[in-house]
Amino acid sequence: MFTCQWIIRIVGTLINKGKLMDMLRPMISLKVIFVLVILVSTVFSKEVA
């Protein structure tokens, strides 16, 4: 159900929000991005398999 455009769009939005979060709370932002990267990689591995 995941498409490349959908993932790119979400990643772009997260990056924009991440930049704002970096100014306020860098640690929390980094943790959120790290978790999202793991989730995305897991989704990709499941789709490819």
Coordinates of C-alpha atoms in Angstrom, one line a residue:
M1 CA 0.0 0.0 0.0
F2 CA 3.1 2.3 0.4
T3 CA 4.1 4.2 -2.7
C4 CA 7.4 6.0 -3.3
Q5 CA 5.6 9.4 -3.7
W6 CA 3.7 8.8 -0.4
I7 CA 7.0 8.0 1.4
I8 CA 8.9 10.9 -0.1
R9 CA 6.0 13.3 0.8
I10 CA 6.0 12.2 4.4
V11 CA 9.8 12.3 4.7
G12 CA 9.8 15.8 3.3
T13 CA 7.2 16.9 5.8
L14 CA 9.1 15.2 8.7
I15 CA 12.3 16.9 7.6
N16 CA 10.5 20.3 7.6
K17 CA 9.0 19.7 11.0
G18 CA 12.3 18.2 12.2
K19 CA 14.1 21.5 11.4
L20 CA 11.6 23.4 13.5
M21 CA 11.9 20.8 16.3
D22 CA 15.7 21.0 16.2
M23 CA 15.5 24.6 17.3
L24 CA 13.2 23.7 20.2
R25 CA 14.2 20.2 21.3
P26 CA 17.0 18.6 19.3
M27 CA 17.2 15.4 21.3
I28 CA 13.5 14.6 21.0
S29 CA 13.6 15.4 17.3
L30 CA 16.6 13.1 16.7
K31 CA 14.9 10.3 18.6
V32 CA 11.7 10.7 16.6
I33 CA 13.6 10.7 13.3
F34 CA 15.6 7.7 14.3
V35 CA 12.4 5.7 15.1
L36 CA 10.8 6.8 11.9
V37 CA 13.9 5.6 9.9
I38 CA 13.7 2.2 11.6
L39 CA 9.9 2.0 10.8
V40 CA 10.4 2.9 7.2
S41 CA 13.3 0.5 6.7
T42 CA 11.1 -2.3 8.3
V43 CA 8.3 -1.5 5.9
F44 CA 10.6 -1.6 2.9
S45 CA 12.1 -4.9 4.0
K46 CA 8.6 -6.4 4.4
E47 CA 7.5 -5.1 1.0
V48 CA 10.6 -6.3 -0.8
A49 CA 10.4 -9.8 0.8

